[in-house]
């Protein structure tokens, strides 16, 4: 048996260090190093250091018969779309999210759906059988043909899943509770999470069943050992949302068998998660028409158009460094838009606190939202509301020019479907532009054209002012 060696492993990126340090050299995370005994035992399949002579690999031509097995669907449309049309046999999927967000609920519902079609096992390492049964009853799924077990030993689970009557889908809730024998680290540490995931995913590949691993995200927004896990699995789905809000989003951030950035929208109800098939109307449901400081963005999440409202508040600041608070969008991007407004359009908000919020708690990452954010800001600063029934989209360049964004047409179609009649948008670029019936599209070439629609005080000839300042100073 090899000598046990102490290493300090970063719980965020998995890098090993010989000595403890306050900060991980590899990823820059603070206070993330944890003492772990390096893999020591001979028995551990995942970490065995012993090398034996190999048998050689078999090479085959690129062209050949492909086994295209049918995918396992859950019957929950929002879930199946995010997985790219169902689970692929032999694949591994990681479902991450904050504790309490609803992962176990989602996966129990998915398990029940799967069980109607294929053999499905739900293995809980966190809850007792009774607890899971109670939840199933509450969800109205007590009669679903799910095979239930509680276990935390990977060796035990592997023994059952390696059998001939193995299930087609195994759900492991959660990977942080699993442990591999022969490793001295506690469950939940990078070494354990990595070794457990490795055993389970390789077995899934070898035996051809699909495995879903549930992972908790730490406060810093990372699954313990996220990078190690993310490249070990075929798909990574994040289940997110504000716990104060009813709706939840399942987002594919990696998918070898489908599109990434695809989202599924759910609502947490008293009897589990309900699908939201028309999310735009949900995110706009509490909108007060004609309020200043709001703008509706015609966005795109994966393959699906989605309308959301940006809300901005601009108020004079007494602070030497005015406040910038952003919820649901990138704060660096907000700083950029404020800078472009100032430098290219002469609109200065530097003496103001600025708050920006995406209604409903959704997180938007598309640069196409720039123009809608700018509109919300200018509207808030001027007190004049954006024209009614108007959606806005376009990416803003540092020059202030508004760039074309992808899929103009499907954005406009979604907006028309929800009763919007006008759009302020970038030129459609190469796509060319046909707009749906009843929709007037006004093209915005430069941010100035947008700002000019609001009664806001502007410095004259902003670019020249910058040059002047240099000359005198
Ligand atoms: P859970 O699935 O246990 O979260 P996770 O596995 O991600 O830790 O979800 C727990 C929360 O969901 C809990 O706060 C209660 C809520 N919930 C409902 O609102 N309705 C329901 O039908 C169920 C089962 C849970
Ligand atoms: Mg849970």
Tab-separated table of C-alpha atoms and ligand atoms in Angstrom:
chain	number	residue	atom	x	y	z
A	1	UNK	CA	0.000	0.000	0.000
A	2	UNK	CA	1.322	3.393	-0.955
A	3	UNK	CA	2.202	5.982	1.656
A	4	UNK	CA	-0.571	8.427	2.497
A	5	UNK	CA	0.598	11.902	1.582
A	6	UNK	CA	-0.998	15.140	2.686
A	7	UNK	CA	-1.931	17.600	-0.011
A	8	UNK	CA	-3.884	20.833	0.115
A	9	UNK	CA	-6.548	20.787	-2.525
A	10	UNK	CA	-8.380	23.864	-3.758
A	11	UNK	CA	-12.092	23.195	-3.292
A	12	UNK	CA	-12.927	25.432	-6.157
A	13	UNK	CA	-10.629	24.324	-8.967
A	14	UNK	CA	-9.188	21.087	-7.663
A	15	UNK	CA	-5.531	22.107	-7.919
A	16	UNK	CA	-3.224	20.395	-5.428
A	17	UNK	CA	-0.651	22.268	-3.357
A	18	UNK	CA	2.157	20.928	-1.205
A	19	UNK	CA	1.699	23.674	1.384
A	20	UNK	CA	-1.301	25.501	2.720
A	21	UNK	CA	-1.808	29.020	1.430
A	22	UNK	CA	-4.517	31.609	1.832
A	23	UNK	CA	-5.059	31.825	-1.885
A	24	UNK	CA	-5.012	29.222	-4.625
A	25	UNK	CA	-2.281	29.959	-7.201
A	26	UNK	CA	-4.207	28.187	-9.890
A	27	UNK	CA	-7.584	29.920	-9.784
A	28	UNK	CA	-7.086	32.783	-7.364
A	29	UNK	CA	-9.827	31.670	-4.948
A	30	UNK	CA	-9.324	32.713	-1.320
A	31	UNK	CA	-9.479	30.332	1.615
A	32	UNK	CA	-10.285	27.418	-0.611
A	33	UNK	CA	-7.430	25.048	0.264
A	34	UNK	CA	-8.391	22.057	2.359
A	35	UNK	CA	-6.064	19.404	3.697
A	36	UNK	CA	-6.697	16.065	2.050
A	37	UNK	CA	-4.925	12.773	2.159
A	38	UNK	CA	-3.779	11.941	-1.307
A	39	UNK	CA	-5.246	8.839	-2.853
A	40	UNK	CA	-3.513	6.038	-1.073
A	41	UNK	CA	-5.195	2.712	-1.377
A	42	UNK	CA	-4.614	0.107	-4.050
A	43	UNK	CA	-8.262	-0.784	-4.091
A	44	UNK	CA	-9.470	2.535	-5.396
A	45	UNK	CA	-10.143	2.150	-9.061
A	46	UNK	CA	-10.260	5.856	-9.713
A	47	UNK	CA	-6.988	6.830	-8.195
A	48	UNK	CA	-4.858	3.729	-8.470
A	49	UNK	CA	-1.319	4.828	-9.111
A	50	UNK	CA	-0.140	1.376	-10.039
A	51	UNK	CA	0.528	0.970	-13.729
A	52	UNK	CA	0.159	-2.331	-15.476
A	53	UNK	CA	0.982	-3.185	-19.063
A	54	UNK	CA	-1.774	-2.015	-21.416
A	55	UNK	CA	-3.508	-4.068	-24.078
A	56	UNK	CA	-3.362	-1.417	-26.786
A	57	UNK	CA	-6.349	0.417	-28.198
A	58	UNK	CA	-8.320	-0.558	-31.287
A	59	UNK	CA	-8.510	1.972	-34.080
A	60	UNK	CA	-11.515	2.158	-36.406
A	61	UNK	CA	-12.327	4.386	-39.388
A	62	UNK	CA	-14.207	7.629	-38.798
A	63	UNK	CA	-16.984	6.452	-41.056
A	64	UNK	CA	-19.152	3.642	-39.804
A	65	UNK	CA	-22.416	2.506	-38.286
A	66	UNK	CA	-23.540	4.766	-35.488
A	67	UNK	CA	-25.562	3.425	-32.694
A	68	UNK	CA	-28.166	6.079	-32.194
A	69	UNK	CA	-30.107	4.950	-29.201
A	70	UNK	CA	-33.417	6.538	-28.455
A	71	UNK	CA	-33.305	9.224	-25.819
A	72	UNK	CA	-35.072	8.834	-22.527
A	73	UNK	CA	-37.625	11.586	-22.081
A	74	UNK	CA	-39.313	12.685	-18.890
A	75	UNK	CA	-42.473	14.003	-20.497
A	76	UNK	CA	-41.745	17.335	-18.797
A	77	UNK	CA	-41.328	19.518	-21.872
A	78	UNK	CA	-39.222	22.200	-20.228
A	79	UNK	CA	-36.827	19.603	-18.827
A	80	UNK	CA	-36.535	17.606	-22.029
A	81	UNK	CA	-35.783	20.663	-24.120
A	82	UNK	CA	-32.918	21.691	-21.849
A	83	UNK	CA	-31.365	18.236	-22.063
A	84	UNK	CA	-31.513	18.503	-25.845
A	85	UNK	CA	-34.462	16.167	-26.316
A	86	UNK	CA	-34.058	13.681	-23.487
A	87	UNK	CA	-31.267	11.796	-21.762
A	88	UNK	CA	-28.761	9.964	-23.898
A	89	UNK	CA	-28.064	6.407	-22.717
A	90	UNK	CA	-24.537	6.108	-21.356
A	91	UNK	CA	-24.248	9.805	-20.588
A	92	UNK	CA	-23.679	11.702	-17.362
A	93	UNK	CA	-25.474	14.908	-16.425
A	94	UNK	CA	-24.688	17.244	-13.577
A	95	UNK	CA	-27.556	19.254	-12.119
A	96	UNK	CA	-26.239	22.036	-9.910
A	97	UNK	CA	-27.960	24.655	-7.806
A	98	UNK	CA	-28.220	26.314	-4.422
A	99	UNK	CA	-29.430	24.222	-1.512
A	100	UNK	CA	-33.201	24.490	-1.194
A	101	UNK	CA	-33.760	25.737	-4.724
A	102	UNK	CA	-35.716	22.615	-5.678
A	103	UNK	CA	-33.260	20.167	-7.231
A	104	UNK	CA	-34.596	17.143	-5.385
A	105	UNK	CA	-38.144	18.148	-6.229
A	106	UNK	CA	-37.304	18.586	-9.911
A	107	UNK	CA	-35.457	15.300	-10.137
A	108	UNK	CA	-38.113	13.340	-8.315
A	109	UNK	CA	-40.647	14.682	-10.802
A	110	UNK	CA	-38.286	13.874	-13.673
A	111	UNK	CA	-37.723	10.404	-12.208
A	112	UNK	CA	-41.457	9.779	-12.107
A	113	UNK	CA	-41.769	10.850	-15.740
A	114	UNK	CA	-38.861	8.663	-16.796
A	115	UNK	CA	-40.172	5.691	-14.848
A	116	UNK	CA	-43.250	5.636	-17.062
A	117	UNK	CA	-40.966	4.850	-20.006
A	118	UNK	CA	-37.770	3.244	-18.691
A	119	UNK	CA	-36.429	1.713	-15.491
A	120	UNK	CA	-35.456	4.560	-13.202
A	121	UNK	CA	-33.655	4.562	-9.870
A	122	UNK	CA	-33.496	7.470	-7.454
A	123	UNK	CA	-30.694	7.146	-4.923
A	124	UNK	CA	-30.733	9.640	-2.095
A	125	UNK	CA	-27.751	10.258	0.132
A	126	UNK	CA	-29.413	13.125	1.944
A	127	UNK	CA	-32.896	12.072	2.829
A	128	UNK	CA	-34.399	9.021	4.444
A	129	UNK	CA	-36.793	6.805	2.493
A	130	UNK	CA	-39.734	8.220	4.445
A	131	UNK	CA	-38.806	11.777	3.591
A	132	UNK	CA	-38.614	11.001	-0.109
A	133	UNK	CA	-41.912	9.126	0.065
A	134	UNK	CA	-43.525	12.062	1.820
A	135	UNK	CA	-42.366	14.403	-0.925
A	136	UNK	CA	-43.554	11.994	-3.610
A	137	UNK	CA	-46.965	11.918	-1.996
A	138	UNK	CA	-47.093	15.676	-1.862
A	139	UNK	CA	-46.211	15.796	-5.541
A	140	UNK	CA	-48.883	13.235	-6.336
A	141	UNK	CA	-46.257	10.808	-7.597
A	142	UNK	CA	-46.485	8.097	-4.948
A	143	UNK	CA	-47.643	5.601	-7.559
A	144	UNK	CA	-44.804	6.289	-10.005
A	145	UNK	CA	-42.642	3.253	-10.679
A	146	UNK	CA	-39.435	4.776	-9.379
A	147	UNK	CA	-36.999	2.458	-7.600
A	148	UNK	CA	-35.926	4.230	-4.451
A	149	UNK	CA	-32.841	3.680	-2.329
A	150	UNK	CA	-30.756	5.528	0.199
A	151	UNK	CA	-27.009	5.090	0.050
A	152	UNK	CA	-23.820	7.051	0.359
A	153	UNK	CA	-21.265	4.401	-0.484
A	154	UNK	CA	-20.258	4.477	-4.121
A	155	UNK	CA	-19.086	0.884	-3.911
A	156	UNK	CA	-22.593	-0.215	-2.866
A	157	UNK	CA	-24.228	1.821	-5.582
A	158	UNK	CA	-21.822	0.533	-8.217
A	159	UNK	CA	-22.541	-3.041	-7.164
A	160	UNK	CA	-26.271	-2.495	-7.816
A	161	UNK	CA	-25.855	-0.553	-11.023
A	162	UNK	CA	-23.386	-3.050	-12.455
A	163	UNK	CA	-25.950	-5.840	-12.184
A	164	UNK	CA	-27.860	-7.263	-15.132
A	165	UNK	CA	-31.156	-5.814	-13.970
A	166	UNK	CA	-29.640	-2.371	-13.726
A	167	UNK	CA	-31.909	0.638	-14.278
A	168	UNK	CA	-31.752	2.702	-17.477
A	169	UNK	CA	-31.479	5.935	-15.542
A	170	UNK	CA	-29.871	6.467	-12.129
A	171	UNK	CA	-30.262	9.703	-10.208
A	172	UNK	CA	-27.715	10.375	-7.467
A	173	UNK	CA	-28.873	13.019	-4.986
A	174	UNK	CA	-26.334	14.412	-4.164
A	175	UNK	CA	-22.769	13.776	-5.313
A	176	UNK	CA	-21.499	15.645	-2.232
A	177	UNK	CA	-22.846	12.973	0.079
A	178	UNK	CA	-21.170	10.107	-1.775
A	179	UNK	CA	-17.904	8.569	-0.729
A	180	UNK	CA	-15.449	6.142	-2.192
A	181	UNK	CA	-13.731	3.695	0.082
A	182	UNK	CA	-9.979	3.952	0.419
A	183	UNK	CA	-10.037	7.721	0.361
A	184	UNK	CA	-9.510	9.316	3.713
A	185	UNK	CA	-11.062	12.667	2.886
A	186	UNK	CA	-14.550	13.453	4.069
A	187	UNK	CA	-17.528	13.317	1.689
A	188	UNK	CA	-18.001	16.614	-0.092
A	189	UNK	CA	-14.311	17.348	-0.529
A	190	UNK	CA	-12.920	17.661	-4.013
A	191	UNK	CA	-11.116	14.327	-3.787
A	192	UNK	CA	-14.306	12.480	-2.802
A	193	UNK	CA	-16.566	14.291	-5.222
A	194	UNK	CA	-14.137	13.687	-8.043
A	195	UNK	CA	-13.553	10.023	-7.238
A	196	UNK	CA	-17.273	9.323	-6.752
A	197	UNK	CA	-18.243	11.080	-9.952
A	198	UNK	CA	-15.506	9.287	-11.829
A	199	UNK	CA	-16.669	5.843	-10.676
A	200	UNK	CA	-20.286	6.565	-11.473
A	201	UNK	CA	-19.739	8.192	-14.858
A	202	UNK	CA	-17.354	5.542	-16.108
A	203	UNK	CA	-19.773	2.851	-15.028
A	204	UNK	CA	-22.613	4.663	-16.807
A	205	UNK	CA	-20.558	4.728	-20.024
A	206	UNK	CA	-19.572	1.104	-19.701
A	207	UNK	CA	-23.041	-0.206	-18.893
A	208	UNK	CA	-24.926	2.243	-21.071
A	209	UNK	CA	-27.256	3.807	-18.536
A	210	UNK	CA	-27.767	7.519	-18.005
A	211	UNK	CA	-26.667	8.973	-14.702
A	212	UNK	CA	-27.783	12.288	-13.231
A	213	UNK	CA	-25.593	13.715	-10.489
A	214	UNK	CA	-27.032	16.391	-8.244
A	215	UNK	CA	-24.516	18.924	-6.942
A	216	UNK	CA	-24.911	21.734	-4.455
A	217	UNK	CA	-23.443	25.039	-5.359
A	218	UNK	CA	-21.404	26.723	-2.652
A	219	UNK	CA	-22.101	30.289	-1.556
A	220	UNK	CA	-19.511	31.505	-4.026
A	221	UNK	CA	-21.597	30.011	-6.789
A	222	UNK	CA	-19.537	26.923	-7.432
A	223	UNK	CA	-20.136	23.251	-7.075
A	224	UNK	CA	-17.361	21.802	-4.921
A	225	UNK	CA	-14.716	20.993	-7.461
A	226	UNK	CA	-16.822	22.448	-10.246
A	227	UNK	CA	-14.212	22.399	-12.956
A	228	UNK	CA	-13.234	18.827	-12.227
A	229	UNK	CA	-16.857	17.741	-12.394
A	230	UNK	CA	-17.827	19.875	-15.355
A	231	UNK	CA	-15.407	18.220	-17.689
A	232	UNK	CA	-16.195	14.747	-16.434
A	233	UNK	CA	-19.841	14.902	-17.407
A	234	UNK	CA	-21.564	15.291	-20.760
A	235	UNK	CA	-23.977	18.002	-19.720
A	236	UNK	CA	-24.141	20.572	-16.956
A	237	UNK	CA	-27.500	22.039	-16.029
A	238	UNK	CA	-27.927	24.735	-13.424
A	239	UNK	CA	-31.149	25.144	-11.545
A	240	UNK	CA	-31.406	28.739	-10.485
A	241	UNK	CA	-33.766	31.372	-9.205
A	242	UNK	CA	-34.344	33.599	-6.237
A	243	UNK	CA	-35.723	31.654	-3.317
A	244	UNK	CA	-38.062	34.582	-2.680
A	245	UNK	CA	-39.481	34.226	-6.178
A	246	UNK	CA	-41.758	31.487	-7.404
A	247	UNK	CA	-40.100	30.674	-10.662
A	248	UNK	CA	-36.999	28.619	-11.343
A	249	UNK	CA	-34.831	28.321	-14.396
A	250	UNK	CA	-33.053	25.222	-15.564
A	251	UNK	CA	-30.174	26.336	-17.723
A	252	UNK	CA	-27.836	24.217	-19.829
A	253	UNK	CA	-24.319	25.595	-19.555
A	254	UNK	CA	-22.699	22.642	-21.247
A	255	UNK	CA	-24.294	19.970	-23.369
A	256	UNK	CA	-22.549	17.489	-25.625
A	257	UNK	CA	-25.899	16.388	-27.018
A	258	UNK	CA	-27.769	19.639	-27.450
A	259	UNK	CA	-27.650	23.406	-27.490
A	260	UNK	CA	-26.242	25.301	-24.550
A	261	UNK	CA	-27.940	28.328	-23.083
A	262	UNK	CA	-31.229	26.568	-23.523
A	263	UNK	CA	-33.509	27.283	-20.601
A	264	UNK	CA	-36.533	25.652	-19.057
A	265	UNK	CA	-38.808	27.741	-16.894
A	266	UNK	CA	-40.675	26.331	-13.910
A	267	UNK	CA	-42.833	27.696	-11.163
A	268	UNK	CA	-42.600	26.335	-7.609
A	269	UNK	CA	-46.104	25.622	-6.421
A	270	UNK	CA	-47.564	23.891	-3.391
A	271	UNK	CA	-47.511	20.644	-5.311
A	272	UNK	CA	-44.102	20.791	-6.887
A	273	UNK	CA	-42.677	22.416	-9.975
A	274	UNK	CA	-45.059	23.396	-12.715
A	275	UNK	CA	-43.889	24.085	-16.249
A	276	UNK	CA	-44.154	27.635	-17.516
A	277	UNK	CA	-44.699	27.332	-21.226
A	278	UNK	CA	-45.063	31.048	-21.904
A	279	UNK	CA	-42.352	32.670	-19.797
A	280	UNK	CA	-42.512	36.083	-21.465
A	281	UNK	CA	-45.961	36.703	-20.096
A	282	UNK	CA	-44.746	35.591	-16.664
A	283	UNK	CA	-41.819	38.002	-16.616
A	284	UNK	CA	-43.960	40.872	-17.816
A	285	UNK	CA	-46.984	40.053	-15.693
A	286	UNK	CA	-46.483	42.717	-13.053
A	287	UNK	CA	-45.451	45.435	-15.421
A	288	UNK	CA	-46.942	48.841	-14.837
A	289	UNK	CA	-47.367	50.380	-18.267
A	290	UNK	CA	-45.953	53.869	-18.783
A	291	UNK	CA	-43.700	53.892	-15.752
A	292	UNK	CA	-40.480	55.775	-16.381
A	293	UNK	CA	-37.245	53.888	-15.951
A	294	UNK	CA	-38.483	50.668	-17.471
A	295	UNK	CA	-37.806	49.114	-20.851
A	296	UNK	CA	-38.854	45.775	-22.287
A	297	UNK	CA	-36.039	43.792	-23.832
A	298	UNK	CA	-36.781	41.277	-26.556
A	299	UNK	CA	-34.188	38.690	-25.614
A	300	UNK	CA	-33.210	35.230	-26.623
A	301	UNK	CA	-32.420	32.388	-24.230
A	302	UNK	CA	-31.013	29.479	-26.152
A	303	UNK	CA	-33.387	28.851	-28.997
A	304	UNK	CA	-36.269	30.616	-27.346
A	305	UNK	CA	-37.218	34.274	-27.474
A	306	UNK	CA	-37.993	35.788	-24.107
A	307	UNK	CA	-39.295	39.217	-23.197
A	308	UNK	CA	-38.110	40.722	-19.936
A	309	UNK	CA	-38.334	44.106	-18.323
A	310	UNK	CA	-35.333	46.148	-17.232
A	311	UNK	CA	-35.957	48.608	-14.419
A	312	UNK	CA	-33.650	51.485	-13.618
A	313	UNK	CA	-33.567	54.074	-10.887
A	314	UNK	CA	-31.331	57.111	-11.092
A	315	UNK	CA	-31.131	59.483	-8.131
A	316	UNK	CA	-28.743	62.278	-7.123
A	317	UNK	CA	-26.039	60.911	-4.885
A	318	UNK	CA	-24.482	62.387	-1.773
A	319	UNK	CA	-21.711	59.816	-1.872
A	320	UNK	CA	-18.245	60.632	-3.188
A	321	UNK	CA	-18.435	57.357	-5.087
A	322	UNK	CA	-22.035	56.996	-6.250
A	323	UNK	CA	-23.636	53.632	-5.879
A	324	UNK	CA	-24.109	51.203	-8.786
A	325	UNK	CA	-26.290	48.268	-7.895
A	326	UNK	CA	-27.177	45.639	-10.467
A	327	UNK	CA	-29.419	42.618	-10.096
A	328	UNK	CA	-29.660	40.153	-12.957
A	329	UNK	CA	-27.137	41.755	-15.249
A	330	UNK	CA	-23.388	42.273	-15.460
A	331	UNK	CA	-22.161	45.275	-13.472
A	332	UNK	CA	-19.158	45.724	-15.756
A	333	UNK	CA	-21.503	45.997	-18.697
A	334	UNK	CA	-23.542	48.654	-16.878
A	335	UNK	CA	-20.369	50.646	-16.249
A	336	UNK	CA	-19.603	50.439	-19.960
A	337	UNK	CA	-23.009	51.733	-20.979
A	338	UNK	CA	-22.787	54.593	-18.492
A	339	UNK	CA	-19.390	55.465	-19.958
A	340	UNK	CA	-20.695	55.373	-23.528
A	341	UNK	CA	-23.682	57.522	-22.534
A	342	UNK	CA	-21.308	60.071	-21.056
A	343	UNK	CA	-18.562	60.054	-23.674
A	344	UNK	CA	-20.615	59.653	-26.838
A	345	UNK	CA	-23.974	61.165	-25.969
A	346	UNK	CA	-23.090	63.768	-23.357
A	347	UNK	CA	-25.383	62.238	-20.746
A	348	UNK	CA	-23.592	62.231	-17.425
A	349	UNK	CA	-24.864	60.145	-14.537
A	350	UNK	CA	-21.619	60.337	-12.602
A	351	UNK	CA	-23.196	62.302	-9.754
A	352	UNK	CA	-26.068	59.847	-9.438
A	353	UNK	CA	-26.696	56.537	-7.784
A	354	UNK	CA	-27.782	54.021	-10.396
A	355	UNK	CA	-29.817	50.910	-9.691
A	356	UNK	CA	-30.584	48.382	-12.405
A	357	UNK	CA	-32.813	45.394	-12.015
A	358	UNK	CA	-34.181	42.654	-14.229
A	359	UNK	CA	-37.816	42.155	-13.259
A	360	UNK	CA	-38.662	38.793	-11.791
A	361	UNK	CA	-35.082	37.999	-10.810
A	362	UNK	CA	-34.036	36.562	-14.158
A	363	UNK	CA	-30.359	36.724	-15.100
A	364	UNK	CA	-29.618	38.144	-18.546
A	365	UNK	CA	-26.241	37.638	-20.196
A	366	UNK	CA	-26.912	38.732	-23.765
A	367	UNK	CA	-25.109	41.875	-25.009
A	368	UNK	CA	-28.227	42.469	-27.099
A	369	UNK	CA	-29.772	43.870	-23.918
A	370	UNK	CA	-27.469	46.922	-24.022
A	371	UNK	CA	-29.941	49.132	-25.843
A	372	UNK	CA	-32.808	48.231	-23.511
A	373	UNK	CA	-30.603	48.967	-20.495
A	374	UNK	CA	-29.610	52.324	-21.983
A	375	UNK	CA	-33.278	53.099	-22.631
A	376	UNK	CA	-34.235	52.252	-19.046
A	377	UNK	CA	-31.412	54.463	-17.745
A	378	UNK	CA	-32.204	57.443	-19.949
A	379	UNK	CA	-35.893	57.053	-19.235
A	380	UNK	CA	-35.216	57.013	-15.491
A	381	UNK	CA	-32.916	60.016	-15.703
A	382	UNK	CA	-35.354	62.051	-17.787
A	383	UNK	CA	-38.554	60.952	-16.080
A	384	UNK	CA	-40.067	60.265	-19.489
A	385	UNK	CA	-41.332	56.759	-20.123
A	386	UNK	CA	-40.402	54.634	-23.092
A	387	UNK	CA	-43.186	54.768	-25.718
A	388	UNK	CA	-45.907	52.222	-24.869
A	389	UNK	CA	-45.981	48.746	-26.437
A	390	UNK	CA	-42.346	49.025	-27.432
A	391	UNK	CA	-39.627	46.409	-27.207
A	392	UNK	CA	-35.950	47.278	-27.472
A	393	UNK	CA	-32.835	45.366	-28.412
A	394	UNK	CA	-29.359	45.968	-29.841
A	395	UNK	CA	-25.743	45.697	-28.795
A	396	UNK	CA	-23.901	48.932	-28.069
A	397	UNK	CA	-20.306	49.333	-29.216
A	398	UNK	CA	-17.814	51.550	-27.399
A	399	UNK	CA	-18.223	54.069	-30.221
A	400	UNK	CA	-21.903	54.348	-29.367
A	401	UNK	CA	-22.920	52.577	-32.536
A	402	UNK	CA	-25.695	50.052	-32.188
A	403	UNK	CA	-24.852	46.656	-33.614
A	404	UNK	CA	-27.098	44.068	-35.148
A	405	UNK	CA	-28.001	41.063	-33.019
A	406	UNK	CA	-28.881	37.512	-33.980
A	407	UNK	CA	-32.404	36.358	-34.720
A	408	UNK	CA	-34.101	39.715	-35.050
A	409	UNK	CA	-37.119	38.062	-36.577
A	410	UNK	CA	-37.908	35.625	-33.805
A	411	UNK	CA	-37.538	38.395	-31.221
A	412	UNK	CA	-40.018	40.535	-33.122
A	413	UNK	CA	-42.411	37.641	-33.553
A	414	UNK	CA	-42.448	36.947	-29.812
A	415	UNK	CA	-43.054	40.638	-29.112
A	416	UNK	CA	-45.916	40.771	-31.620
A	417	UNK	CA	-47.412	37.667	-30.041
A	418	UNK	CA	-47.549	39.444	-26.684
A	419	UNK	CA	-49.236	42.536	-28.055
A	420	UNK	CA	-46.266	44.802	-28.641
A	421	UNK	CA	-46.569	46.992	-31.717
A	422	UNK	CA	-43.275	48.845	-31.887
A	423	UNK	CA	-39.613	47.973	-31.695
A	424	UNK	CA	-36.519	50.087	-31.339
A	425	UNK	CA	-33.801	47.901	-32.750
A	426	UNK	CA	-30.475	47.762	-34.440
A	427	UNK	CA	-30.328	47.308	-38.189
A	428	UNK	CA	-30.900	43.651	-38.868
A	429	UNK	CA	-27.490	43.283	-40.541
A	430	UNK	CA	-26.984	40.451	-42.963
A	431	UNK	CA	-30.123	38.667	-41.868
A	432	UNK	CA	-32.214	41.267	-43.670
A	433	UNK	CA	-35.343	42.402	-42.008
A	434	UNK	CA	-38.912	41.443	-42.422
A	435	UNK	CA	-41.058	42.346	-39.487
A	436	UNK	CA	-44.226	40.560	-38.486
A	437	UNK	CA	-47.597	42.071	-39.276
A	438	UNK	CA	-48.670	44.888	-36.994
A	439	UNK	CA	-45.119	45.604	-35.861
A	440	UNK	CA	-43.345	48.866	-36.663
A	441	UNK	CA	-39.608	48.649	-36.347
A	442	UNK	CA	-37.562	51.793	-35.933
A	443	UNK	CA	-33.893	51.325	-36.600
A	444	UNK	CA	-31.435	52.826	-34.140
A	445	UNK	CA	-27.971	53.257	-35.642
A	446	UNK	CA	-26.324	55.134	-32.786
A	447	UNK	CA	-27.051	55.445	-29.091
A	448	UNK	CA	-27.490	59.177	-29.708
A	449	UNK	CA	-30.625	58.412	-31.745
A	450	UNK	CA	-32.137	56.733	-28.715
A	451	UNK	CA	-31.086	59.424	-26.234
A	452	UNK	CA	-32.507	62.104	-28.562
A	453	UNK	CA	-35.986	60.696	-27.980
A	454	UNK	CA	-35.925	61.653	-24.315
A	455	UNK	CA	-36.003	65.156	-22.842
A	456	UNK	CA	-32.638	64.904	-21.140
A	457	UNK	CA	-29.990	67.553	-20.627
A	458	UNK	CA	-26.916	66.802	-22.692
A	459	UNK	CA	-23.534	68.357	-22.901
A	460	UNK	CA	-23.032	69.722	-26.401
A	461	UNK	CA	-20.573	67.949	-28.659
A	462	UNK	CA	-19.392	65.501	-26.040
A	463	UNK	CA	-16.386	64.146	-27.905
A	464	UNK	CA	-14.952	67.604	-28.472
A	465	UNK	CA	-15.357	68.413	-24.789
A	466	UNK	CA	-13.021	65.585	-23.935
A	467	UNK	CA	-10.355	66.910	-26.261
A	468	UNK	CA	-10.730	70.422	-24.884
A	469	UNK	CA	-10.203	69.270	-21.342
A	470	UNK	CA	-6.904	67.704	-22.318
A	471	UNK	CA	-5.740	70.865	-24.030
A	472	UNK	CA	-6.388	73.126	-21.034
A	473	UNK	CA	-5.300	70.755	-18.334
B	1	LIG	P1	-35.684	20.726	-2.568
B	1	LIG	O1	-36.112	20.006	-3.789
B	1	LIG	O2	-35.555	19.932	-1.332
B	1	LIG	O3	-34.347	21.541	-2.802
B	1	LIG	P2	-32.843	21.032	-3.033
B	1	LIG	O4	-32.875	19.596	-3.328
B	1	LIG	O5	-32.355	21.868	-4.185
B	1	LIG	O6	-32.089	21.360	-1.792
B	1	LIG	O7	-36.735	21.907	-2.405
B	1	LIG	C1	-36.987	22.429	-1.198
B	1	LIG	C2	-37.861	23.656	-1.303
B	1	LIG	O8	-38.930	23.525	-2.218
B	1	LIG	C3	-38.464	23.892	0.039
B	1	LIG	O9	-38.115	25.200	0.433
B	1	LIG	C4	-39.920	23.728	-0.135
B	1	LIG	C5	-40.141	23.888	-1.596
B	1	LIG	N1	-41.246	23.053	-2.108
B	1	LIG	C6	-42.414	23.640	-2.521
B	1	LIG	O10	-42.596	24.849	-2.440
B	1	LIG	N2	-43.418	22.844	-3.017
B	1	LIG	C7	-43.277	21.501	-3.119
B	1	LIG	O11	-44.208	20.823	-3.580
B	1	LIG	C8	-42.058	20.911	-2.678
B	1	LIG	C9	-41.851	19.436	-2.757
B	1	LIG	C10	-41.069	21.715	-2.193
B	2	LIG	MG1	-32.115	18.034	-2.163
